Amino acid sequence: MSNRAKRCSWCGELASVKLPYARLSLCSNHFLEYIERRVKNTIKRYKLIRPGDRVVLSLSGGKDSLALLHILNSLGDDFELCALGVDLGIKKDEYSARSIEVSERYCRELGVEFLKVDLEKDYGFTIDDVFSSRRIRRPVCSSCGVVKRYVTNRAAVELGADSLATGHNLDDESTVLLSNYLNADIDLLVRSGPVLPSRGERMVSRIKPLYETSEWETSMYVYYRGIQPVEQKCPYALDTPISRMKEIVNLLEERRTGSKIALVRGFAKKIKPILAEHHSALGEIGQCEECGYPTSTSVCSFCRLRKRVLNSK
Ligand code: SF4
Ligand code: ZN
Ligand code: ZN
């Protein structure tokens, strides 16, 4: 995509963005409207939110979740929205402190209730502790993923939420999808898609309203809305195999416009229903012996991780 100046397809003013897959050039105002409509259509297409739902948005202070905060807030009063930030205790470059500060500021500006989970205060450890623990061998991002999934779900349950919205975008989803196809990882494939339904009382369904909105579009959205996401990059973010897979998906999109959308939409509409029917991955789920939250093992991965980190502190 490029920013080459043309005329807006909707109003004839000077265009700011060009969207080749939609054969549109749009001025900044119509681009913002287009993205908001697109997210609204995604919510409708996949039935992500019902009228009267209490939606908790997981907010990191990054461009995707901030864009989603503004878009969900613009969609009206049909559902209740509140935001949740997790202070992961990452001290370098004041990453966590800045993420919380930015998230809190935008919620205050929009009048959206903001709630915070403090990993250190509430659970006794931080992601910095995970990184320094000699007992944890897996990459820090993989442990961080376990932590974020657990604490956001638990907070959403305690808040009585109907769903937990995350800022995963089209690029994240098409990349993970292709990677799971290549690895023939049926378990992960069954757990992909725009909605991951609840599988019990203490599990809130997870929804991805940016499922069909690209990373470039959310960057442009925050830019034209004048939103400033947290500047710092997480110090643990590394060049991983998944970031290389992202380059491959971008190349695919370049060669065949619309590939990303075709991948995720085709999966959600045609492949996932068949997989879910024939695969038992979404079968019985038990309760963690320590915390009582859902797990397929006797003690959940969060409790196991927490114990190992606390024992090595
Ligand atoms: Fe956590 Fe890794 Fe993301 Fe940093 S980059 S917030 S460690 S998942
Ligand atoms: Zn216009
Ligand atoms: Zn547990």
PDB file of C-alpha atoms and ligand atoms in Angstrom:
ATOM      1  CA  MET A   1       0.000   0.000   0.000  1.00  0.00           C
ATOM      2  CA  SER A   2       1.197   3.528  -0.562  1.00  0.00           C
ATOM      3  CA  ASN A   3       0.289   7.061   0.413  1.00  0.00           C
ATOM      4  CA  ARG A   4       0.442   8.412  -3.183  1.00  0.00           C
ATOM      5  CA  ALA A   5      -1.844  11.420  -3.443  1.00  0.00           C
ATOM      6  CA  LYS A   6      -5.053  10.831  -5.416  1.00  0.00           C
ATOM      7  CA  ARG A   7      -8.663  11.856  -4.946  1.00  0.00           C
ATOM      8  CA  CYS A   8     -10.820  10.356  -2.182  1.00  0.00           C
ATOM      9  CA  SER A   9     -13.212   7.806  -3.706  1.00  0.00           C
ATOM     10  CA  TRP A  10     -15.957   8.980  -1.325  1.00  0.00           C
ATOM     11  CA  CYS A  11     -15.749  12.797  -1.316  1.00  0.00           C
ATOM     12  CA  GLY A  12     -13.307  13.870  -4.055  1.00  0.00           C
ATOM     13  CA  GLU A  13     -10.938  15.661  -1.627  1.00  0.00           C
ATOM     14  CA  LEU A  14      -7.215  14.937  -1.745  1.00  0.00           C
ATOM     15  CA  ALA A  15      -6.699  11.304  -0.681  1.00  0.00           C
ATOM     16  CA  SER A  16      -4.321  10.414   2.140  1.00  0.00           C
ATOM     17  CA  VAL A  17      -4.323   6.634   1.816  1.00  0.00           C
ATOM     18  CA  LYS A  18      -4.663   4.068  -0.918  1.00  0.00           C
ATOM     19  CA  LEU A  19      -6.193   0.648  -0.207  1.00  0.00           C
ATOM     20  CA  PRO A  20      -5.456  -1.524  -3.276  1.00  0.00           C
ATOM     21  CA  TYR A  21      -7.290  -4.606  -1.965  1.00  0.00           C
ATOM     22  CA  ALA A  22     -10.496  -2.539  -1.675  1.00  0.00           C
ATOM     23  CA  ARG A  23      -9.728  -0.456  -4.816  1.00  0.00           C
ATOM     24  CA  LEU A  24     -10.163   2.700  -2.744  1.00  0.00           C
ATOM     25  CA  SER A  25      -8.278   5.935  -2.133  1.00  0.00           C
ATOM     26  CA  LEU A  26      -9.523   7.850   0.896  1.00  0.00           C
ATOM     27  CA  CYS A  27      -9.008  11.167   2.647  1.00  0.00           C
ATOM     28  CA  SER A  28      -8.046  10.895   6.317  1.00  0.00           C
ATOM     29  CA  ASN A  29     -11.592  11.461   7.642  1.00  0.00           C
ATOM     30  CA  HIS A  30     -13.090   8.853   5.362  1.00  0.00           C
ATOM     31  CA  PHE A  31     -10.252   6.458   6.123  1.00  0.00           C
ATOM     32  CA  LEU A  32     -11.094   6.682   9.859  1.00  0.00           C
ATOM     33  CA  GLU A  33     -14.765   6.096   9.049  1.00  0.00           C
ATOM     34  CA  TYR A  34     -13.848   3.172   6.763  1.00  0.00           C
ATOM     35  CA  ILE A  35     -11.806   1.446   9.504  1.00  0.00           C
ATOM     36  CA  GLU A  36     -14.549   1.940  12.091  1.00  0.00           C
ATOM     37  CA  ARG A  37     -17.110   0.456   9.676  1.00  0.00           C
ATOM     38  CA  ARG A  38     -14.788  -2.435   8.910  1.00  0.00           C
ATOM     39  CA  VAL A  39     -14.422  -3.340  12.597  1.00  0.00           C
ATOM     40  CA  LYS A  40     -18.182  -3.003  13.062  1.00  0.00           C
ATOM     41  CA  ASN A  41     -18.686  -5.418  10.140  1.00  0.00           C
ATOM     42  CA  THR A  42     -16.169  -7.873  11.619  1.00  0.00           C
ATOM     43  CA  ILE A  43     -18.082  -7.796  14.925  1.00  0.00           C
ATOM     44  CA  LYS A  44     -21.318  -8.458  13.027  1.00  0.00           C
ATOM     45  CA  ARG A  45     -19.895 -11.093  10.651  1.00  0.00           C
ATOM     46  CA  TYR A  46     -18.499 -13.246  13.454  1.00  0.00           C
ATOM     47  CA  LYS A  47     -21.121 -12.305  16.099  1.00  0.00           C
ATOM     48  CA  LEU A  48     -18.428 -11.097  18.499  1.00  0.00           C
ATOM     49  CA  ILE A  49     -20.567  -8.813  20.690  1.00  0.00           C
ATOM     50  CA  ARG A  50     -24.263  -9.002  21.586  1.00  0.00           C
ATOM     51  CA  PRO A  51     -26.365  -6.014  22.732  1.00  0.00           C
ATOM     52  CA  GLY A  52     -25.961  -5.487  26.474  1.00  0.00           C
ATOM     53  CA  ASP A  53     -22.642  -7.387  26.695  1.00  0.00           C
ATOM     54  CA  ARG A  54     -19.992  -6.310  29.165  1.00  0.00           C
ATOM     55  CA  VAL A  55     -16.767  -6.211  27.131  1.00  0.00           C
ATOM     56  CA  VAL A  56     -13.369  -5.978  28.799  1.00  0.00           C
ATOM     57  CA  LEU A  57     -10.608  -4.763  26.478  1.00  0.00           C
ATOM     58  CA  SER A  58      -7.077  -5.900  27.168  1.00  0.00           C
ATOM     59  CA  LEU A  59      -5.056  -2.704  26.743  1.00  0.00           C
ATOM     60  CA  SER A  60      -1.260  -2.682  26.328  1.00  0.00           C
ATOM     61  CA  GLY A  61      -0.699   0.942  25.314  1.00  0.00           C
ATOM     62  CA  GLY A  62       0.423  -0.236  21.831  1.00  0.00           C
ATOM     63  CA  LYS A  63      -1.143   0.995  18.573  1.00  0.00           C
ATOM     64  CA  ASP A  64      -3.468  -1.976  18.025  1.00  0.00           C
ATOM     65  CA  SER A  65      -5.160  -2.009  21.416  1.00  0.00           C
ATOM     66  CA  LEU A  66      -5.354   1.819  21.518  1.00  0.00           C
ATOM     67  CA  ALA A  67      -6.944   1.871  18.061  1.00  0.00           C
ATOM     68  CA  LEU A  68      -9.397  -0.781  19.241  1.00  0.00           C
ATOM     69  CA  LEU A  69     -10.208   1.239  22.374  1.00  0.00           C
ATOM     70  CA  HIS A  70     -11.159   4.250  20.231  1.00  0.00           C
ATOM     71  CA  ILE A  71     -13.086   2.174  17.694  1.00  0.00           C
ATOM     72  CA  LEU A  72     -15.085   0.197  20.278  1.00  0.00           C
ATOM     73  CA  ASN A  73     -15.798   3.418  22.137  1.00  0.00           C
ATOM     74  CA  SER A  74     -17.080   5.004  18.898  1.00  0.00           C
ATOM     75  CA  LEU A  75     -19.554   2.199  18.257  1.00  0.00           C
ATOM     76  CA  GLY A  76     -22.166   3.573  20.668  1.00  0.00           C
ATOM     77  CA  ASP A  77     -23.894   2.430  23.833  1.00  0.00           C
ATOM     78  CA  ASP A  78     -25.079  -0.943  22.655  1.00  0.00           C
ATOM     79  CA  PHE A  79     -22.615  -2.679  24.978  1.00  0.00           C
ATOM     80  CA  GLU A  80     -20.632  -1.813  28.093  1.00  0.00           C
ATOM     81  CA  LEU A  81     -16.889  -1.254  27.669  1.00  0.00           C
ATOM     82  CA  CYS A  82     -14.095  -1.190  30.209  1.00  0.00           C
ATOM     83  CA  ALA A  83     -10.342  -1.580  29.775  1.00  0.00           C
ATOM     84  CA  LEU A  84      -7.796  -3.684  31.593  1.00  0.00           C
ATOM     85  CA  GLY A  85      -4.048  -3.082  31.754  1.00  0.00           C
ATOM     86  CA  VAL A  86      -1.480  -5.511  33.153  1.00  0.00           C
ATOM     87  CA  ASP A  87       1.621  -4.084  34.826  1.00  0.00           C
ATOM     88  CA  LEU A  88       4.104  -6.805  33.900  1.00  0.00           C
ATOM     89  CA  GLY A  89       6.912  -5.239  35.972  1.00  0.00           C
ATOM     90  CA  ILE A  90       9.308  -4.780  33.025  1.00  0.00           C
ATOM     91  CA  LYS A  91      11.627  -2.063  34.337  1.00  0.00           C
ATOM     92  CA  LYS A  92      14.014  -1.497  31.405  1.00  0.00           C
ATOM     93  CA  ASP A  93      13.170   1.752  29.562  1.00  0.00           C
ATOM     94  CA  GLU A  94      10.295   1.995  32.075  1.00  0.00           C
ATOM     95  CA  TYR A  95       8.389  -0.153  29.587  1.00  0.00           C
ATOM     96  CA  SER A  96       5.587  -1.346  31.896  1.00  0.00           C
ATOM     97  CA  ALA A  97       5.181   1.969  33.719  1.00  0.00           C
ATOM     98  CA  ARG A  98       4.872   3.829  30.395  1.00  0.00           C
ATOM     99  CA  SER A  99       2.429   1.285  28.959  1.00  0.00           C
ATOM    100  CA  ILE A 100       0.134   1.679  31.953  1.00  0.00           C
ATOM    101  CA  GLU A 101       0.464   5.465  31.919  1.00  0.00           C
ATOM    102  CA  VAL A 102      -0.491   5.726  28.216  1.00  0.00           C
ATOM    103  CA  SER A 103      -3.395   3.255  28.594  1.00  0.00           C
ATOM    104  CA  GLU A 104      -4.753   5.045  31.632  1.00  0.00           C
ATOM    105  CA  ARG A 105      -4.484   8.469  29.958  1.00  0.00           C
ATOM    106  CA  TYR A 106      -6.504   7.499  26.864  1.00  0.00           C
ATOM    107  CA  CYS A 107      -9.165   5.777  28.964  1.00  0.00           C
ATOM    108  CA  ARG A 108      -9.499   8.907  31.076  1.00  0.00           C
ATOM    109  CA  GLU A 109      -9.788  11.062  27.928  1.00  0.00           C
ATOM    110  CA  LEU A 110     -12.532   8.855  26.506  1.00  0.00           C
ATOM    111  CA  GLY A 111     -14.297   8.303  29.835  1.00  0.00           C
ATOM    112  CA  VAL A 112     -13.737   4.524  29.704  1.00  0.00           C
ATOM    113  CA  GLU A 113     -13.248   2.769  33.048  1.00  0.00           C
ATOM    114  CA  PHE A 114      -9.643   1.519  33.409  1.00  0.00           C
ATOM    115  CA  LEU A 115      -8.635  -1.318  35.715  1.00  0.00           C
ATOM    116  CA  LYS A 116      -5.142  -2.538  36.411  1.00  0.00           C
ATOM    117  CA  VAL A 117      -3.629  -5.866  37.391  1.00  0.00           C
ATOM    118  CA  ASP A 118      -0.235  -5.456  39.063  1.00  0.00           C
ATOM    119  CA  LEU A 119       1.642  -8.705  38.580  1.00  0.00           C
ATOM    120  CA  GLU A 120       4.057  -8.033  41.445  1.00  0.00           C
ATOM    121  CA  LYS A 121       1.448  -6.901  43.972  1.00  0.00           C
ATOM    122  CA  ASP A 122      -1.262  -9.365  42.974  1.00  0.00           C
ATOM    123  CA  TYR A 123       0.815 -12.466  42.193  1.00  0.00           C
ATOM    124  CA  GLY A 124       4.227 -11.793  43.793  1.00  0.00           C
ATOM    125  CA  PHE A 125       6.446 -11.790  40.688  1.00  0.00           C
ATOM    126  CA  THR A 126       7.221  -9.872  37.506  1.00  0.00           C
ATOM    127  CA  ILE A 127       8.247 -10.705  33.925  1.00  0.00           C
ATOM    128  CA  ASP A 128      11.742  -9.445  34.857  1.00  0.00           C
ATOM    129  CA  ASP A 129      11.761 -12.205  37.541  1.00  0.00           C
ATOM    130  CA  VAL A 130      10.724 -14.756  34.891  1.00  0.00           C
ATOM    131  CA  PHE A 131      13.602 -13.605  32.691  1.00  0.00           C
ATOM    132  CA  SER A 132      16.184 -13.878  35.492  1.00  0.00           C
ATOM    133  CA  SER A 133      14.885 -17.196  36.810  1.00  0.00           C
ATOM    134  CA  ARG A 134      17.310 -20.019  36.086  1.00  0.00           C
ATOM    135  CA  ARG A 135      14.449 -22.480  36.485  1.00  0.00           C
ATOM    136  CA  ILE A 136      12.577 -21.254  33.407  1.00  0.00           C
ATOM    137  CA  ARG A 137      14.062 -22.442  30.135  1.00  0.00           C
ATOM    138  CA  ARG A 138      11.320 -21.419  27.689  1.00  0.00           C
ATOM    139  CA  PRO A 139      11.608 -18.043  25.880  1.00  0.00           C
ATOM    140  CA  VAL A 140      10.381 -15.168  28.049  1.00  0.00           C
ATOM    141  CA  CYS A 141       7.652 -14.209  25.530  1.00  0.00           C
ATOM    142  CA  SER A 142       6.168 -17.674  25.757  1.00  0.00           C
ATOM    143  CA  SER A 143       5.938 -17.414  29.600  1.00  0.00           C
ATOM    144  CA  CYS A 144       4.642 -13.862  29.259  1.00  0.00           C
ATOM    145  CA  GLY A 145       1.884 -15.180  26.964  1.00  0.00           C
ATOM    146  CA  VAL A 146       0.830 -17.697  29.642  1.00  0.00           C
ATOM    147  CA  VAL A 147       0.820 -14.925  32.269  1.00  0.00           C
ATOM    148  CA  LYS A 148      -1.168 -12.447  30.179  1.00  0.00           C
ATOM    149  CA  ARG A 149      -3.769 -15.021  29.138  1.00  0.00           C
ATOM    150  CA  TYR A 150      -4.257 -16.159  32.739  1.00  0.00           C
ATOM    151  CA  VAL A 151      -4.393 -12.793  34.517  1.00  0.00           C
ATOM    152  CA  THR A 152      -6.615 -11.114  31.907  1.00  0.00           C
ATOM    153  CA  ASN A 153      -9.043 -14.050  31.939  1.00  0.00           C
ATOM    154  CA  ARG A 154      -9.136 -14.098  35.747  1.00  0.00           C
ATOM    155  CA  ALA A 155      -9.707 -10.343  35.963  1.00  0.00           C
ATOM    156  CA  ALA A 156     -12.428 -10.544  33.284  1.00  0.00           C
ATOM    157  CA  VAL A 157     -14.170 -13.359  35.206  1.00  0.00           C
ATOM    158  CA  GLU A 158     -14.029 -11.303  38.414  1.00  0.00           C
ATOM    159  CA  LEU A 159     -15.464  -8.323  36.532  1.00  0.00           C
ATOM    160  CA  GLY A 160     -18.381 -10.417  35.281  1.00  0.00           C
ATOM    161  CA  ALA A 161     -17.382  -9.860  31.636  1.00  0.00           C
ATOM    162  CA  ASP A 162     -19.147 -11.521  28.710  1.00  0.00           C
ATOM    163  CA  SER A 163     -16.045 -11.267  26.559  1.00  0.00           C
ATOM    164  CA  LEU A 164     -12.416 -10.232  26.608  1.00  0.00           C
ATOM    165  CA  ALA A 165     -11.369  -8.261  23.506  1.00  0.00           C
ATOM    166  CA  THR A 166      -7.751  -8.288  22.349  1.00  0.00           C
ATOM    167  CA  GLY A 167      -5.909  -6.187  19.739  1.00  0.00           C
ATOM    168  CA  HIS A 168      -4.734  -9.095  17.547  1.00  0.00           C
ATOM    169  CA  ASN A 169      -4.807  -7.832  13.975  1.00  0.00           C
ATOM    170  CA  LEU A 170      -4.989  -9.327  10.482  1.00  0.00           C
ATOM    171  CA  ASP A 171      -1.188  -9.623  10.224  1.00  0.00           C
ATOM    172  CA  ASP A 172      -0.886 -11.457  13.574  1.00  0.00           C
ATOM    173  CA  GLU A 173      -3.720 -13.798  12.683  1.00  0.00           C
ATOM    174  CA  SER A 174      -2.718 -14.609   9.093  1.00  0.00           C
ATOM    175  CA  THR A 175       0.889 -15.205  10.206  1.00  0.00           C
ATOM    176  CA  VAL A 176       0.000 -17.539  13.055  1.00  0.00           C
ATOM    177  CA  LEU A 177      -2.480 -19.316  10.816  1.00  0.00           C
ATOM    178  CA  LEU A 178       0.069 -19.990   8.086  1.00  0.00           C
ATOM    179  CA  SER A 179       2.610 -21.115  10.659  1.00  0.00           C
ATOM    180  CA  ASN A 180       0.092 -23.535  12.213  1.00  0.00           C
ATOM    181  CA  TYR A 181      -0.832 -24.868   8.753  1.00  0.00           C
ATOM    182  CA  LEU A 182       2.848 -25.477   7.963  1.00  0.00           C
ATOM    183  CA  ASN A 183       3.348 -27.256  11.287  1.00  0.00           C
ATOM    184  CA  ALA A 184       0.030 -29.114  10.851  1.00  0.00           C
ATOM    185  CA  ASP A 185      -0.723 -28.092  14.445  1.00  0.00           C
ATOM    186  CA  ILE A 186      -4.403 -29.022  14.628  1.00  0.00           C
ATOM    187  CA  ASP A 187      -4.726 -28.150  18.351  1.00  0.00           C
ATOM    188  CA  LEU A 188      -3.573 -24.586  17.734  1.00  0.00           C
ATOM    189  CA  LEU A 189      -5.624 -24.311  14.549  1.00  0.00           C
ATOM    190  CA  VAL A 190      -8.787 -25.259  16.419  1.00  0.00           C
ATOM    191  CA  ARG A 191      -7.970 -22.573  18.972  1.00  0.00           C
ATOM    192  CA  SER A 192      -7.468 -19.868  16.299  1.00  0.00           C
ATOM    193  CA  GLY A 193     -10.055 -17.564  14.778  1.00  0.00           C
ATOM    194  CA  PRO A 194     -11.924 -14.353  15.588  1.00  0.00           C
ATOM    195  CA  VAL A 195     -13.608 -15.840  18.652  1.00  0.00           C
ATOM    196  CA  LEU A 196     -12.480 -18.402  21.176  1.00  0.00           C
ATOM    197  CA  PRO A 197     -15.656 -19.357  23.020  1.00  0.00           C
ATOM    198  CA  SER A 198     -15.779 -19.887  26.766  1.00  0.00           C
ATOM    199  CA  ARG A 199     -15.419 -23.493  27.840  1.00  0.00           C
ATOM    200  CA  GLY A 200     -16.777 -23.176  31.342  1.00  0.00           C
ATOM    201  CA  GLU A 201     -17.769 -20.866  34.145  1.00  0.00           C
ATOM    202  CA  ARG A 202     -14.329 -19.435  34.825  1.00  0.00           C
ATOM    203  CA  MET A 203     -13.335 -18.833  31.227  1.00  0.00           C
ATOM    204  CA  VAL A 204     -14.425 -15.695  29.412  1.00  0.00           C
ATOM    205  CA  SER A 205     -14.725 -15.917  25.639  1.00  0.00           C
ATOM    206  CA  ARG A 206     -11.943 -14.069  23.801  1.00  0.00           C
ATOM    207  CA  ILE A 207     -12.788 -11.921  20.791  1.00  0.00           C
ATOM    208  CA  LYS A 208     -10.606 -10.242  18.140  1.00  0.00           C
ATOM    209  CA  PRO A 209     -12.463  -7.318  16.524  1.00  0.00           C
ATOM    210  CA  LEU A 210      -9.326  -6.399  14.475  1.00  0.00           C
ATOM    211  CA  TYR A 211      -9.310  -9.879  12.877  1.00  0.00           C
ATOM    212  CA  GLU A 212      -9.739  -8.350   9.409  1.00  0.00           C
ATOM    213  CA  THR A 213      -7.861  -5.062   9.984  1.00  0.00           C
ATOM    214  CA  SER A 214      -4.171  -4.925   9.106  1.00  0.00           C
ATOM    215  CA  GLU A 215      -1.265  -3.619  11.175  1.00  0.00           C
ATOM    216  CA  TRP A 216      -0.679  -0.899   8.577  1.00  0.00           C
ATOM    217  CA  GLU A 217      -4.321   0.181   8.907  1.00  0.00           C
ATOM    218  CA  THR A 218      -4.158   0.408  12.716  1.00  0.00           C
ATOM    219  CA  SER A 219      -0.895   2.416  12.405  1.00  0.00           C
ATOM    220  CA  MET A 220      -2.604   4.830  10.012  1.00  0.00           C
ATOM    221  CA  TYR A 221      -5.698   4.927  12.211  1.00  0.00           C
ATOM    222  CA  VAL A 222      -3.771   6.005  15.327  1.00  0.00           C
ATOM    223  CA  TYR A 223      -1.754   8.461  13.238  1.00  0.00           C
ATOM    224  CA  TYR A 224      -4.802  10.215  11.757  1.00  0.00           C
ATOM    225  CA  ARG A 225      -6.633  10.129  15.110  1.00  0.00           C
ATOM    226  CA  GLY A 226      -3.627  11.830  16.762  1.00  0.00           C
ATOM    227  CA  ILE A 227      -3.152   8.946  19.227  1.00  0.00           C
ATOM    228  CA  GLN A 228       0.371   8.413  20.558  1.00  0.00           C
ATOM    229  CA  PRO A 229       1.010   4.810  21.536  1.00  0.00           C
ATOM    230  CA  VAL A 230       3.759   3.892  23.979  1.00  0.00           C
ATOM    231  CA  GLU A 231       7.065   4.673  22.241  1.00  0.00           C
ATOM    232  CA  GLN A 232       9.191   2.065  23.950  1.00  0.00           C
ATOM    233  CA  LYS A 233       9.529  -1.396  22.496  1.00  0.00           C
ATOM    234  CA  CYS A 234       9.457  -4.252  24.989  1.00  0.00           C
ATOM    235  CA  PRO A 235      13.122  -5.077  25.765  1.00  0.00           C
ATOM    236  CA  TYR A 236      12.349  -8.794  25.453  1.00  0.00           C
ATOM    237  CA  ALA A 237      10.881  -8.526  21.950  1.00  0.00           C
ATOM    238  CA  LEU A 238      13.256 -10.362  19.651  1.00  0.00           C
ATOM    239  CA  ASP A 239      13.516 -11.384  16.053  1.00  0.00           C
ATOM    240  CA  THR A 240      11.624 -14.676  16.295  1.00  0.00           C
ATOM    241  CA  PRO A 241      10.617 -17.315  13.722  1.00  0.00           C
ATOM    242  CA  ILE A 242       7.116 -15.781  13.792  1.00  0.00           C
ATOM    243  CA  SER A 243       8.470 -12.348  12.745  1.00  0.00           C
ATOM    244  CA  ARG A 244      10.187 -14.023   9.795  1.00  0.00           C
ATOM    245  CA  MET A 245       6.896 -15.748   8.927  1.00  0.00           C
ATOM    246  CA  LYS A 246       5.292 -12.281   8.942  1.00  0.00           C
ATOM    247  CA  GLU A 247       7.706 -11.238   6.186  1.00  0.00           C
ATOM    248  CA  ILE A 248       6.598 -14.243   4.113  1.00  0.00           C
ATOM    249  CA  VAL A 249       2.927 -13.349   4.555  1.00  0.00           C
ATOM    250  CA  ASN A 250       3.711  -9.743   3.541  1.00  0.00           C
ATOM    251  CA  LEU A 251       5.418 -11.025   0.416  1.00  0.00           C
ATOM    252  CA  LEU A 252       2.364 -13.143  -0.368  1.00  0.00           C
ATOM    253  CA  GLU A 253       0.133 -10.072   0.011  1.00  0.00           C
ATOM    254  CA  GLU A 254       2.431  -8.086  -2.281  1.00  0.00           C
ATOM    255  CA  ARG A 255       2.254 -10.745  -4.986  1.00  0.00           C
ATOM    256  CA  ARG A 256      -1.425 -11.521  -4.542  1.00  0.00           C
ATOM    257  CA  THR A 257      -3.416  -8.635  -3.084  1.00  0.00           C
ATOM    258  CA  GLY A 258      -6.040  -9.767  -0.583  1.00  0.00           C
ATOM    259  CA  SER A 259      -4.177 -12.937   0.485  1.00  0.00           C
ATOM    260  CA  LYS A 260      -4.241 -12.090   4.187  1.00  0.00           C
ATOM    261  CA  ILE A 261      -7.990 -11.503   4.279  1.00  0.00           C
ATOM    262  CA  ALA A 262      -8.591 -14.605   2.137  1.00  0.00           C
ATOM    263  CA  LEU A 263      -6.509 -16.690   4.551  1.00  0.00           C
ATOM    264  CA  VAL A 264      -8.250 -15.622   7.764  1.00  0.00           C
ATOM    265  CA  ARG A 265     -11.779 -15.371   6.365  1.00  0.00           C
ATOM    266  CA  GLY A 266     -11.580 -18.702   4.587  1.00  0.00           C
ATOM    267  CA  PHE A 267     -10.289 -20.308   7.765  1.00  0.00           C
ATOM    268  CA  ALA A 268     -12.938 -18.820  10.067  1.00  0.00           C
ATOM    269  CA  LYS A 269     -15.870 -19.480   7.723  1.00  0.00           C
ATOM    270  CA  LYS A 270     -14.975 -22.809   6.082  1.00  0.00           C
ATOM    271  CA  ILE A 271     -12.085 -24.641   7.713  1.00  0.00           C
ATOM    272  CA  LYS A 272     -12.531 -24.047  11.424  1.00  0.00           C
ATOM    273  CA  PRO A 273     -16.128 -25.379  11.641  1.00  0.00           C
ATOM    274  CA  ILE A 274     -15.021 -28.665  10.020  1.00  0.00           C
ATOM    275  CA  LEU A 275     -11.908 -28.929  12.193  1.00  0.00           C
ATOM    276  CA  ALA A 276     -13.830 -28.208  15.393  1.00  0.00           C
ATOM    277  CA  GLU A 277     -16.391 -30.867  14.541  1.00  0.00           C
ATOM    278  CA  HIS A 278     -13.819 -33.561  13.869  1.00  0.00           C
ATOM    279  CA  HIS A 279     -11.290 -32.701  16.502  1.00  0.00           C
ATOM    280  CA  SER A 280     -11.675 -33.326  20.202  1.00  0.00           C
ATOM    281  CA  ALA A 281      -9.290 -30.532  21.323  1.00  0.00           C
ATOM    282  CA  LEU A 282     -12.225 -28.556  22.630  1.00  0.00           C
ATOM    283  CA  GLY A 283     -13.441 -31.460  24.738  1.00  0.00           C
ATOM    284  CA  GLU A 284     -13.473 -31.802  28.495  1.00  0.00           C
ATOM    285  CA  ILE A 285     -11.560 -29.311  30.572  1.00  0.00           C
ATOM    286  CA  GLY A 286     -10.866 -29.602  34.297  1.00  0.00           C
ATOM    287  CA  GLN A 287     -10.019 -27.273  37.159  1.00  0.00           C
ATOM    288  CA  CYS A 288      -6.565 -26.385  38.450  1.00  0.00           C
ATOM    289  CA  GLU A 289      -5.933 -28.017  41.854  1.00  0.00           C
ATOM    290  CA  GLU A 290      -4.327 -24.810  43.100  1.00  0.00           C
ATOM    291  CA  CYS A 291      -6.336 -21.887  41.724  1.00  0.00           C
ATOM    292  CA  GLY A 292      -9.553 -23.506  40.503  1.00  0.00           C
ATOM    293  CA  TYR A 293      -9.303 -21.967  37.028  1.00  0.00           C
ATOM    294  CA  PRO A 294      -9.763 -24.084  33.863  1.00  0.00           C
ATOM    295  CA  THR A 295      -6.930 -26.310  32.720  1.00  0.00           C
ATOM    296  CA  SER A 296      -6.401 -29.587  30.890  1.00  0.00           C
ATOM    297  CA  THR A 297      -3.675 -30.673  33.361  1.00  0.00           C
ATOM    298  CA  SER A 298      -3.969 -31.112  37.145  1.00  0.00           C
ATOM    299  CA  VAL A 299      -2.144 -27.835  37.896  1.00  0.00           C
ATOM    300  CA  CYS A 300      -2.461 -25.036  35.329  1.00  0.00           C
ATOM    301  CA  SER A 301       0.569 -23.689  33.458  1.00  0.00           C
ATOM    302  CA  PHE A 302       0.305 -20.319  35.229  1.00  0.00           C
ATOM    303  CA  CYS A 303       0.446 -21.864  38.728  1.00  0.00           C
ATOM    304  CA  ARG A 304       3.385 -24.076  37.683  1.00  0.00           C
ATOM    305  CA  LEU A 305       5.249 -21.092  36.255  1.00  0.00           C
ATOM    306  CA  ARG A 306       4.517 -18.909  39.292  1.00  0.00           C
ATOM    307  CA  LYS A 307       5.738 -21.586  41.697  1.00  0.00           C
ATOM    308  CA  ARG A 308       9.023 -22.001  39.791  1.00  0.00           C
ATOM    309  CA  VAL A 309       9.654 -18.243  39.670  1.00  0.00           C
ATOM    310  CA  LEU A 310       8.827 -17.745  43.371  1.00  0.00           C
ATOM    311  CA  ASN A 311      11.088 -20.657  44.358  1.00  0.00           C
ATOM    312  CA  SER A 312      14.012 -19.158  42.478  1.00  0.00           C
ATOM    313  CA  LYS A 313      13.620 -15.622  43.863  1.00  0.00           C
TER     314      LYS A 313
HETATM  315 FE1  SF4 B   1       5.705 -10.035  26.928  1.00  0.00          FE
HETATM  316 FE2  SF4 B   1       7.379 -10.700  24.928  1.00  0.00          FE
HETATM  317 FE3  SF4 B   1       5.367  -8.990  24.501  1.00  0.00          FE
HETATM  318 FE4  SF4 B   1       7.456  -8.268  25.990  1.00  0.00          FE
HETATM  319  S1  SF4 B   1       7.496  -8.794  23.803  1.00  0.00           S
HETATM  320  S2  SF4 B   1       5.296  -7.888  26.471  1.00  0.00           S
HETATM  321  S3  SF4 B   1       7.928 -10.188  27.051  1.00  0.00           S
HETATM  322  S4  SF4 B   1       5.164 -11.158  25.051  1.00  0.00           S
HETATM  323 ZN    ZN B   2     -13.130  11.753   1.692  1.00  0.00          ZN
HETATM  324 ZN    ZN B   3      -3.802 -22.628  38.534  1.00  0.00          ZN
END
